Amino acid sequence: MQIKTRATRPIEGQKPGTSGLRKTTEVFSRPDFLQNYVQAIFNTIEPAGRTYIVGGDGRYFNDIAIAKILRMAAANGVKKIIVGRGGLLSTPAASHLIRKYGTDGGFILSASHNPGGPKGDFGLKYNTETGGPAAEAITDAIHAETQTLTEYHIAQEDAPEITEEGTFTLGNMTIEVVDPVADYADLMETLIDFDAIRDLISRGFTLRFDAMHAVTGPYAVEILERRLGAKHGSVVNRRPSPDFGGGHPDPNPVWAKDLVDHMMVPDGPDFGAASDGDGDRNMIMGQGIYVTPSDSLAVIAANAHLAPGYADGIAGIARSMPTSAAADRVAEALGIAAHQTPTGWKFFGTLLDAGQVTICGEESAGTGSSHVREKDGLWAVLLWLNIIAARGQSVQQIMEDHWGRFGRTYYSRHDYEAVDSDIAGTIMDDLRAALETLPGKSFAGLTVTEARDFDYTDPVDGSTATSQGIILGFEGGARAVLRLSGTGTQGATIRLYLENHEKPTGNLRQDPQKALERVARAADQIADLEKRTGRSAPDVVT
Ligand code: G16
């Protein structure tokens, strides 16, 4: 094998965010951009003689990027790459393969729920041998490399086609092309009561899973239709497409409106779900009801023992700070620990590795458990089906029982998108500067009881993360959180998270936006969001 060593120079803007590096496809396709980043990863992880998993969500540029990564891996002395057929692997399946085959890590190509295509987004994330996203110390080291490296190495010859399973070579490196679905589906069978779900479906229970033209299509067809017997066509938008059928593969009521429309009619399916571009997010619905991700986490934690994988109970629950406190109430009732971490799945890793938590979740539609080190969309869907089968109740009844026991935590997220980055930064800076002056003051009739920045110390390894979001607490327990998104690619996105708890004896059937109206107004008055962003309302309300 001939290796080319090419000169490169530091390239601006390669600082990985909460989920690896995400940029527009146009930026990723610029000469040397991808190569520079991949070489920076290789320089950091010393890959000679090691084995890695490679796969992505099939979006535009997936195949080109994988071919380059294979050629660079061979040139950097990698011993073996295991890659999903056609370059496909959902993020949780990639995490599982890293763990199952004990590899040294993996490269996951995705910009998650962001649109794909030449005008869409692309992304690349390095996960370590735990199966989880690299910790900040590693991503910082990778970033430092991007700023100093002067050359990259790439095999002269082409990478083999990866459209069929089999074993190939590129120089001294072995490339094993595997079925992207089988191992993952087998893992699900060990955790979830497939017999109970099969029985439920055979008795006429109907479901609709919207794969949003993204990576979960083949996984959902295999598991829901082939193994569990859902009727053909229960999985819709099932064929992964490079631009997700022109859509936005973000499973929430705004972008998965088609699913909502199918579920909100009286004769709709009993259960509805969707997943995102790379299969780690989920949206759960029942006939006539949408379950918020925060509530879904709480219900999953309260009922996990009904699934074989969690029959002995769960060790603890972790949620990201902006996620509602609904799960904390479950932890309290179960007598187990409840952790609050910064936004980003990587912060759950140490707690999961140490066995301190079993179930984790985030408001951003991610739920997962210790079975992998990523959030897992289909796993959440299957656990919900297991819970429905075991309890013999509809989604609506399960929610009503849950709220009747723990109370209801009304929750909503308001997003101000593509805000000028300087304006967004100043809004947050000004708010931070005013924090000490807020307690005791009243806004929209609500008195501020707490105003602080969220700083985190990892209870396992002692690492710290500061300024992870501003928390505003109000009398009566309502809460608003403000933070800047770490996953957008256009300007800045300001997220305002709102919650208010209602006791089991209170009004559990309010419209969430109504229940949160006052705290929304109070937060807007404090941060002056609408005026300073020049909007009359948030761009997206979920
Ligand atoms: C990523 C992380 C999640 C995190 C989310 C936050 O999600 O993996 O752990 O909650 O970003 O997004 P933002 O910073 O925009 O609020 P994903 O699904 O995009 O990988």
XYZ file of C-alpha atoms and ligand atoms in Angstrom:
562
model
C 0.000 0.000 0.000
C 1.319 3.422 -0.895
C 0.746 6.144 1.642
C 0.456 9.745 0.648
C 1.421 12.321 3.234
C -0.179 15.607 2.449
C 0.523 18.989 3.926
C -2.357 20.638 5.734
C -2.740 23.639 7.961
C -4.837 24.464 10.991
C -8.466 24.895 9.970
C -10.705 27.221 11.914
C -13.898 26.105 13.571
C -13.109 22.512 14.421
C -14.064 22.622 18.056
C -16.336 19.665 18.791
C -19.566 20.466 20.646
C -21.849 18.323 22.825
C -21.932 15.664 20.097
C -18.683 15.708 18.203
C -18.128 18.060 15.293
C -21.186 19.313 13.397
C -20.960 21.612 10.421
C -22.769 22.222 7.186
C -22.061 19.599 4.522
C -20.535 22.385 2.481
C -17.925 23.048 5.202
C -17.213 19.339 5.667
C -16.643 18.964 1.913
C -14.040 21.736 1.720
C -10.579 20.524 0.743
C -8.850 18.877 3.707
C -11.519 19.781 6.292
C -12.552 16.194 7.051
C -8.988 14.902 6.638
C -7.624 17.499 9.031
C -10.155 16.534 11.688
C -9.712 12.786 11.229
C -5.913 13.096 11.402
C -6.299 15.182 14.576
C -8.334 12.334 16.084
C -5.731 9.777 15.005
C -2.891 11.888 16.414
C -4.759 11.990 19.723
C -5.763 8.329 20.042
C -2.622 6.611 18.650
C -4.467 4.105 16.473
C -1.629 1.836 15.286
C -2.538 -1.830 15.757
C -6.041 -1.022 17.033
C -9.594 -1.884 15.933
C -12.468 0.553 15.432
C -16.136 0.551 14.465
C -17.215 2.902 11.639
C -20.749 3.746 10.527
C -23.184 6.556 10.041
C -26.791 7.495 9.442
C -26.522 7.342 5.648
C -26.859 11.050 5.057
C -25.305 12.743 2.035
C -21.465 12.571 2.220
C -21.607 9.456 4.496
C -20.110 7.215 1.794
C -17.441 9.708 0.721
C -16.394 10.383 4.320
C -16.259 6.668 5.199
C -14.067 5.905 2.185
C -11.658 8.654 3.290
C -11.668 7.463 6.900
C -10.883 3.900 5.758
C -7.957 5.106 3.650
C -6.644 7.292 6.467
C -7.084 4.511 9.031
C -5.008 2.153 6.862
C -2.331 4.811 6.433
C -2.228 5.438 10.180
C -1.593 1.778 11.001
C -5.065 0.712 12.157
C -5.326 -3.089 12.311
C -9.027 -3.555 11.646
C -12.212 -1.614 10.931
C -15.665 -3.098 11.409
C -18.154 -1.134 9.305
C -21.906 -1.449 8.819
C -23.029 -2.644 5.383
C -23.547 0.345 3.111
C -21.833 2.484 5.769
C -24.966 2.374 7.909
C -25.031 2.098 11.700
C -27.402 3.798 14.074
C -25.579 5.580 16.895
C -26.788 3.129 19.584
C -25.936 0.160 17.339
C -22.419 1.571 16.860
C -22.084 1.927 20.616
C -23.227 -1.671 21.045
C -20.752 -2.990 18.456
C -17.854 -1.173 20.156
C -18.793 -2.907 23.411
C -19.727 -6.288 21.983
C -16.538 -6.703 19.946
C -14.350 -4.963 22.544
C -12.941 -2.541 19.975
C -10.793 0.447 20.871
C -13.501 2.912 19.875
C -15.503 4.048 16.891
C -16.242 6.782 14.384
C -19.897 7.766 14.053
C -20.920 9.902 11.104
C -24.069 11.901 11.709
C -25.461 15.331 12.400
C -28.224 13.603 14.334
C -31.588 15.326 13.895
C -30.230 18.116 11.659
C -31.333 17.970 8.003
C -28.992 16.281 5.520
C -28.062 16.833 1.877
C -25.627 19.147 0.077
C -27.320 22.100 1.780
C -27.827 20.260 5.072
C -25.478 19.277 7.856
C -22.879 16.618 8.465
C -21.035 15.479 11.574
C -18.370 13.189 12.938
C -17.995 11.920 16.470
C -15.315 9.791 18.069
C -16.486 7.337 20.731
C -14.088 5.564 23.066
C -13.806 1.885 23.994
C -16.634 2.303 26.521
C -18.986 2.836 23.563
C -19.705 6.387 24.674
C -18.762 9.805 23.278
C -15.233 10.907 24.139
C -14.966 12.947 27.322
C -14.137 16.625 27.120
C -10.427 16.068 27.898
C -10.149 13.995 24.685
C -12.224 16.311 22.495
C -10.149 19.254 23.776
C -6.960 17.384 22.855
C -8.388 16.650 19.377
C -9.227 20.293 18.940
C -5.714 21.320 20.007
C -4.322 18.926 17.358
C -6.447 20.514 14.621
C -4.730 23.790 15.407
C -1.174 22.515 15.105
C -1.037 19.590 12.693
C 0.846 20.106 9.469
C 0.169 16.886 7.547
C -2.183 13.950 7.192
C -1.700 10.406 5.926
C -3.950 8.639 3.453
C -3.668 5.416 1.462
C -3.132 5.975 -2.238
C -5.421 3.155 -3.304
C -9.230 3.250 -3.182
C -11.182 1.822 -0.268
C -13.133 -1.361 -1.091
C -16.873 -1.227 -1.785
C -18.772 -1.850 1.447
C -22.155 -2.683 -0.056
C -21.903 -6.433 0.735
C -20.997 -8.229 3.947
C -17.548 -9.806 3.928
C -13.917 -9.320 4.817
C -11.654 -7.112 2.726
C -8.195 -5.618 3.046
C -6.688 -2.227 2.415
C -2.926 -2.460 2.762
C -2.310 -4.243 6.065
C -5.718 -3.274 7.438
C -8.671 -5.680 7.569
C -12.136 -4.302 6.827
C -15.076 -6.373 8.012
C -18.442 -5.350 6.607
C -21.253 -6.465 8.956
C -25.042 -6.509 8.999
C -25.861 -3.209 10.763
C -29.050 -4.546 12.371
C -28.620 -8.155 13.600
C -26.424 -7.654 16.706
C -28.522 -4.729 17.859
C -31.811 -6.598 17.391
C -30.384 -9.564 19.338
C -29.400 -7.242 22.188
C -32.972 -5.899 22.348
C -34.286 -9.474 22.693
C -32.216 -9.893 25.865
C -33.626 -6.751 27.495
C -37.261 -6.585 26.405
C -40.095 -9.093 26.719
C -40.596 -9.810 22.998
C -43.132 -12.578 23.761
C -45.395 -10.176 25.642
C -45.231 -7.605 22.832
C -45.850 -10.268 20.166
C -48.870 -11.398 22.118
C -50.154 -7.828 22.460
C -49.787 -7.243 18.721
C -51.400 -10.574 17.840
C -54.442 -9.465 19.830
C -54.921 -6.466 17.524
C -52.787 -3.734 19.100
C -51.717 -1.338 16.335
C -48.662 0.855 16.013
C -47.076 3.354 13.682
C -43.331 3.953 13.721
C -42.068 6.882 11.667
C -38.419 6.327 10.709
C -38.369 9.778 9.064
C -36.372 8.397 6.082
C -33.440 7.982 8.435
C -31.307 5.184 9.812
C -33.840 3.413 12.055
C -35.941 2.197 9.094
C -34.106 -1.139 8.644
C -33.867 -1.639 12.427
C -37.562 -0.985 12.986
C -38.641 -3.196 10.069
C -36.549 -6.089 11.412
C -37.611 -5.703 15.042
C -41.185 -4.376 14.922
C -42.452 -6.069 11.779
C -40.321 -9.224 11.382
C -39.571 -10.214 14.968
C -42.622 -8.767 16.769
C -45.238 -9.266 14.088
C -46.511 -5.729 13.553
C -48.277 -5.643 10.226
C -46.340 -4.680 7.123
C -46.447 -0.913 6.757
C -46.440 -0.207 10.501
C -42.984 1.277 9.905
C -43.387 4.290 7.625
C -40.744 6.383 5.841
C -38.645 3.285 6.303
C -36.044 3.687 3.577
C -32.998 5.746 4.664
C -32.382 8.528 2.169
C -29.325 10.835 1.913
C -31.460 13.924 2.505
C -34.101 12.232 4.688
C -36.682 12.660 1.963
C -36.108 16.415 2.136
C -37.322 16.392 5.733
C -35.986 17.326 9.132
C -35.463 14.068 11.041
C -36.148 15.462 14.499
C -38.782 13.463 16.372
C -40.857 16.150 18.013
C -44.421 17.379 17.419
C -43.198 20.063 15.014
C -41.062 17.958 12.671
C -42.950 14.683 13.110
C -46.288 16.406 12.523
C -47.408 13.680 10.171
C -47.200 11.168 13.018
C -49.048 13.553 15.330
C -51.807 13.918 12.721
C -52.169 10.128 12.522
C -52.244 9.736 16.307
C -54.635 12.549 17.188
C -57.639 11.050 15.401
C -60.036 8.753 17.284
C -59.419 5.708 15.076
C -55.638 6.188 14.961
C -53.123 3.516 15.989
C -52.784 2.550 19.672
C -49.137 3.545 19.765
C -46.977 5.916 17.738
C -43.271 6.617 17.788
C -40.549 8.259 15.741
C -36.793 8.406 15.788
C -34.206 10.808 14.435
C -31.446 10.819 11.801
C -29.064 8.516 13.673
C -31.591 6.605 15.766
C -30.699 7.812 19.243
C -33.702 10.072 19.865
C -37.336 9.042 20.262
C -40.818 10.453 20.403
C -43.599 8.521 22.138
C -47.320 8.920 21.487
C -50.519 7.094 22.296
C -53.857 7.525 20.652
C -54.688 11.181 21.316
C -51.682 11.853 23.541
C -48.083 13.062 23.186
C -45.679 12.066 25.963
C -42.998 14.659 26.713
C -39.433 13.264 26.837
C -39.192 14.247 30.512
C -42.386 12.330 31.328
C -41.252 9.414 29.194
C -38.049 9.160 31.238
C -40.073 9.158 34.468
C -42.502 6.484 33.220
C -39.679 4.294 31.916
C -37.834 4.553 35.237
C -40.978 3.781 37.252
C -41.829 0.728 35.127
C -38.468 -0.626 33.945
C -38.741 -3.606 36.310
C -41.507 -4.956 34.023
C -38.858 -5.711 31.371
C -36.547 -8.742 31.757
C -33.374 -6.640 31.426
C -34.330 -4.584 34.478
C -36.292 -7.154 36.512
C -33.956 -6.702 39.490
C -34.689 -2.989 39.639
C -32.584 0.009 38.666
C -29.558 1.440 40.475
C -30.278 5.125 39.929
C -31.612 7.680 37.458
C -29.730 10.508 35.763
C -31.186 13.388 33.803
C -29.678 16.456 32.208
C -30.300 19.592 34.224
C -32.836 21.180 31.803
C -34.892 17.951 31.814
C -37.877 18.198 34.173
C -37.756 16.895 37.724
C -40.467 14.282 36.992
C -37.844 11.498 37.109
C -36.507 12.750 40.468
C -39.926 12.087 41.990
C -39.770 8.494 40.748
C -36.246 8.078 42.157
C -37.444 9.352 45.513
C -40.332 6.879 45.567
C -38.016 4.021 44.581
C -35.423 5.066 47.174
C -32.648 5.370 44.569
C -30.269 8.181 43.610
C -31.279 10.936 41.187
C -28.458 12.750 39.383
C -28.514 16.003 37.419
C -25.816 16.385 34.785
C -25.021 19.028 32.154
C -26.637 18.638 28.723
C -24.846 16.023 26.616
C -25.025 12.242 26.788
C -21.310 11.984 27.522
C -21.915 13.237 31.064
C -23.859 10.050 31.881
C -20.898 7.848 30.949
C -19.013 7.807 34.245
C -22.204 7.212 36.263
C -23.191 4.303 33.984
C -19.677 2.823 34.019
C -19.597 3.022 37.816
C -22.981 1.273 38.049
C -24.471 4.240 39.906
C -27.324 4.710 37.427
C -29.230 2.393 35.095
C -31.638 4.754 33.319
C -30.762 8.161 31.839
C -32.695 10.715 29.870
C -32.798 14.190 28.450
C -35.489 16.651 27.476
C -34.044 16.598 23.956
C -35.845 13.295 23.294
C -33.063 11.009 24.434
C -33.596 8.070 26.753
C -31.313 5.141 27.386
C -29.849 2.715 29.846
C -26.666 0.924 30.806
C -27.045 -1.457 27.806
C -25.049 0.967 25.585
C -23.329 4.324 26.143
C -25.576 6.362 23.844
C -29.211 7.254 24.025
C -31.302 4.742 22.176
C -34.501 5.594 20.302
C -35.757 2.115 19.433
C -34.904 0.776 22.873
C -37.205 3.413 24.397
C -39.947 2.460 21.937
C -39.582 -1.225 22.793
C -39.532 -0.584 26.527
C -42.729 1.435 26.184
C -44.347 -1.441 24.264
C -43.158 -3.827 27.002
C -44.701 -1.588 29.677
C -47.987 -1.315 27.756
C -48.116 -5.113 27.337
C -47.253 -5.820 30.976
C -49.658 -3.254 32.427
C -52.436 -3.972 29.982
C -53.101 -0.222 29.708
C -53.118 2.381 26.958
C -50.534 5.171 26.853
C -53.215 7.594 28.095
C -54.059 5.362 31.071
C -50.394 4.880 31.921
C -49.848 8.650 31.952
C -52.940 9.306 34.033
C -51.875 6.673 36.574
C -48.378 8.128 36.660
C -49.579 11.690 37.230
C -52.110 10.455 39.785
C -49.230 8.944 41.757
C -46.382 11.429 41.292
C -48.180 14.594 40.177
C -47.694 16.149 36.740
C -44.677 18.219 35.786
C -45.871 20.512 33.016
C -42.990 21.106 30.653
C -42.173 22.946 27.461
C -39.148 24.167 25.521
C -39.143 27.443 23.591
C -36.406 27.843 20.981
C -35.159 31.060 19.413
C -33.275 29.828 16.363
C -30.540 31.272 14.141
C -30.054 34.250 16.428
C -27.009 36.401 15.691
C -24.239 34.762 17.772
C -23.060 38.054 19.278
C -26.586 38.997 20.342
C -27.173 35.563 21.873
C -23.854 35.731 23.695
C -24.658 39.168 25.088
C -28.099 38.050 26.262
C -26.504 35.223 28.243
C -23.647 37.415 29.537
C -26.046 40.118 30.713
C -28.215 37.543 32.429
C -25.200 36.021 34.158
C -24.106 39.456 35.321
C -27.569 40.130 36.794
C -28.042 36.801 38.592
C -27.243 38.080 42.077
C -29.744 40.919 41.770
C -32.738 38.739 40.835
C -33.787 36.819 43.995
C -36.686 38.550 45.738
C -37.741 40.486 42.617
C -41.064 39.797 40.965
C -41.731 39.243 37.248
C -45.158 38.534 35.722
C -46.352 38.206 39.316
C -43.807 35.485 40.200
C -41.057 36.102 42.743
C -37.597 34.777 41.923
C -36.333 32.468 44.663
C -33.159 31.253 42.978
C -30.953 32.494 40.130
C -27.705 30.683 39.368
C -25.466 29.186 36.754
C -25.258 25.383 36.661
C -21.757 24.182 37.510
C -21.138 20.445 37.684
C -18.645 18.202 39.406
C -18.743 14.602 38.218
C -19.319 12.474 41.329
C -17.233 9.621 39.893
C -14.108 11.197 38.439
C -14.272 14.693 39.920
C -14.087 16.433 36.513
C -15.906 19.735 36.315
C -18.026 21.612 33.788
C -19.005 25.195 34.482
C -21.637 27.641 33.151
C -23.872 24.905 31.754
C -27.100 26.910 31.827
C -28.890 29.511 33.893
C -31.490 28.299 36.365
C -34.263 30.637 37.507
C -36.417 29.292 40.326
C -39.747 30.914 41.227
C -42.016 30.830 44.247
C -44.296 27.814 44.132
C -41.590 25.699 42.458
C -41.834 26.800 38.802
C -38.492 26.853 36.995
C -37.022 28.374 33.856
C -33.648 27.409 32.395
C -31.768 29.234 29.641
C -28.842 27.895 27.652
C -27.337 28.102 24.194
C -27.644 25.024 22.005
C -24.433 23.181 21.250
C -25.695 21.395 18.137
C -26.874 24.127 15.766
C -24.874 25.110 12.708
C -26.483 28.481 11.840
C -25.885 31.357 14.273
C -26.964 30.590 17.821
C -30.071 28.926 19.222
C -31.318 30.101 22.603
C -33.290 27.458 24.466
C -35.727 28.400 27.205
C -36.950 25.405 29.216
C -40.034 25.812 31.391
C -41.563 23.585 34.033
C -44.119 23.688 36.788
C -45.172 20.831 39.020
C -48.807 20.117 39.865
C -49.555 17.855 42.831
C -51.501 14.587 42.299
C -54.532 16.344 43.782
C -54.177 19.394 41.481
C -55.407 20.099 37.963
C -53.687 17.431 35.869
C -55.501 18.170 32.605
C -54.378 21.646 31.689
C -52.966 22.663 28.369
C -49.177 22.714 29.020
C -48.633 26.138 27.402
C -51.423 27.568 29.599
C -49.993 25.931 32.698
C -46.611 27.506 31.898
C -47.774 30.886 30.645
C -46.755 32.864 33.715
C -43.295 31.376 34.075
C -42.729 31.920 30.339
C -43.636 35.596 30.692
C -41.441 35.962 33.782
C -38.438 34.441 31.992
C -38.998 36.633 28.954
C -39.149 39.739 31.121
C -35.916 38.782 32.876
C -33.947 37.974 29.726
C -35.802 40.332 27.382
C -35.679 37.546 24.817
C -38.331 38.583 22.353
C -37.152 42.167 22.065
C -33.441 41.389 21.896
C -33.825 38.568 19.382
C -36.245 40.669 17.354
C -38.940 37.970 17.459
C -42.523 38.262 18.527
C -42.560 34.649 19.716
C -40.204 31.678 19.927
C -39.483 29.990 16.585
C -40.229 26.491 17.847
C -42.360 25.489 20.820
C -42.294 21.833 21.855
C -26.959 16.020 21.414
C -26.465 15.266 22.593
C -27.532 15.226 23.643
C -27.944 16.628 24.013
C -28.316 17.405 22.786
C -28.452 18.846 23.165
O -28.071 15.335 20.885
O -26.129 13.948 22.202
O -27.029 14.536 24.738
O -29.037 16.622 24.874
O -27.297 17.309 21.830
O -28.667 19.597 22.052
P -28.605 21.179 22.148
O -27.215 21.526 22.635
O -28.901 21.632 20.763
O -29.658 21.573 23.122
P -28.046 14.715 19.426
O -29.265 13.870 19.326
O -28.069 15.944 18.551
O -26.764 13.955 19.330
